[in-house]
Amino acid sequence: MPFDEFKNWMEYFKRRPYGWREDNRTYSIMRSFGVKEKPEAIFPTLAALKENRSQRVNLKGSKMLSMMLKAKGGETLEL
């Protein structure tokens, strides 16, 4: 594996930590038993997801979205 690809994988796992789905499922079970803590206070994987969620790019109303919608020969997007 080239070093650039390795760096990209490391960045991906920083944004989407391994095991976040299991932690989310566990938190849902904990909530059903009455836990009041926020998920990011208990699980660092869910804290990383919340941090990266605020950094996402919003395509709505952007030039990129208009170019995607005008593309020929692909699937159409339902908005």
Short mmCIF file of C-alpha atoms in Angstrom, two decimals, residues 57-66 68-69 79:
data_model
loop_
_atom_site.label_atom_id
_atom_site.label_comp_id
_atom_site.label_asym_id
_atom_site.label_seq_id
_atom_site.Cartn_x
_atom_site.Cartn_y
_atom_site.Cartn_z
CA VAL A 57 -19.88 20.18 3.49
CA ASN A 58 -23.47 21.14 2.70
CA LEU A 59 -24.21 20.76 -1.01
CA LYS A 60 -27.67 22.29 -0.94
CA GLY A 61 -27.68 25.43 -3.07
CA SER A 62 -24.06 24.95 -4.16
CA LYS A 63 -22.55 25.06 -7.64
CA MET A 64 -21.47 21.42 -7.24
CA LEU A 65 -25.05 20.28 -6.64
CA SER A 66 -26.32 22.17 -9.66
CA MET A 68 -24.57 17.11 -10.43
CA LEU A 69 -28.24 17.69 -11.18
CA LEU A 79 -34.61 16.39 -3.54
#
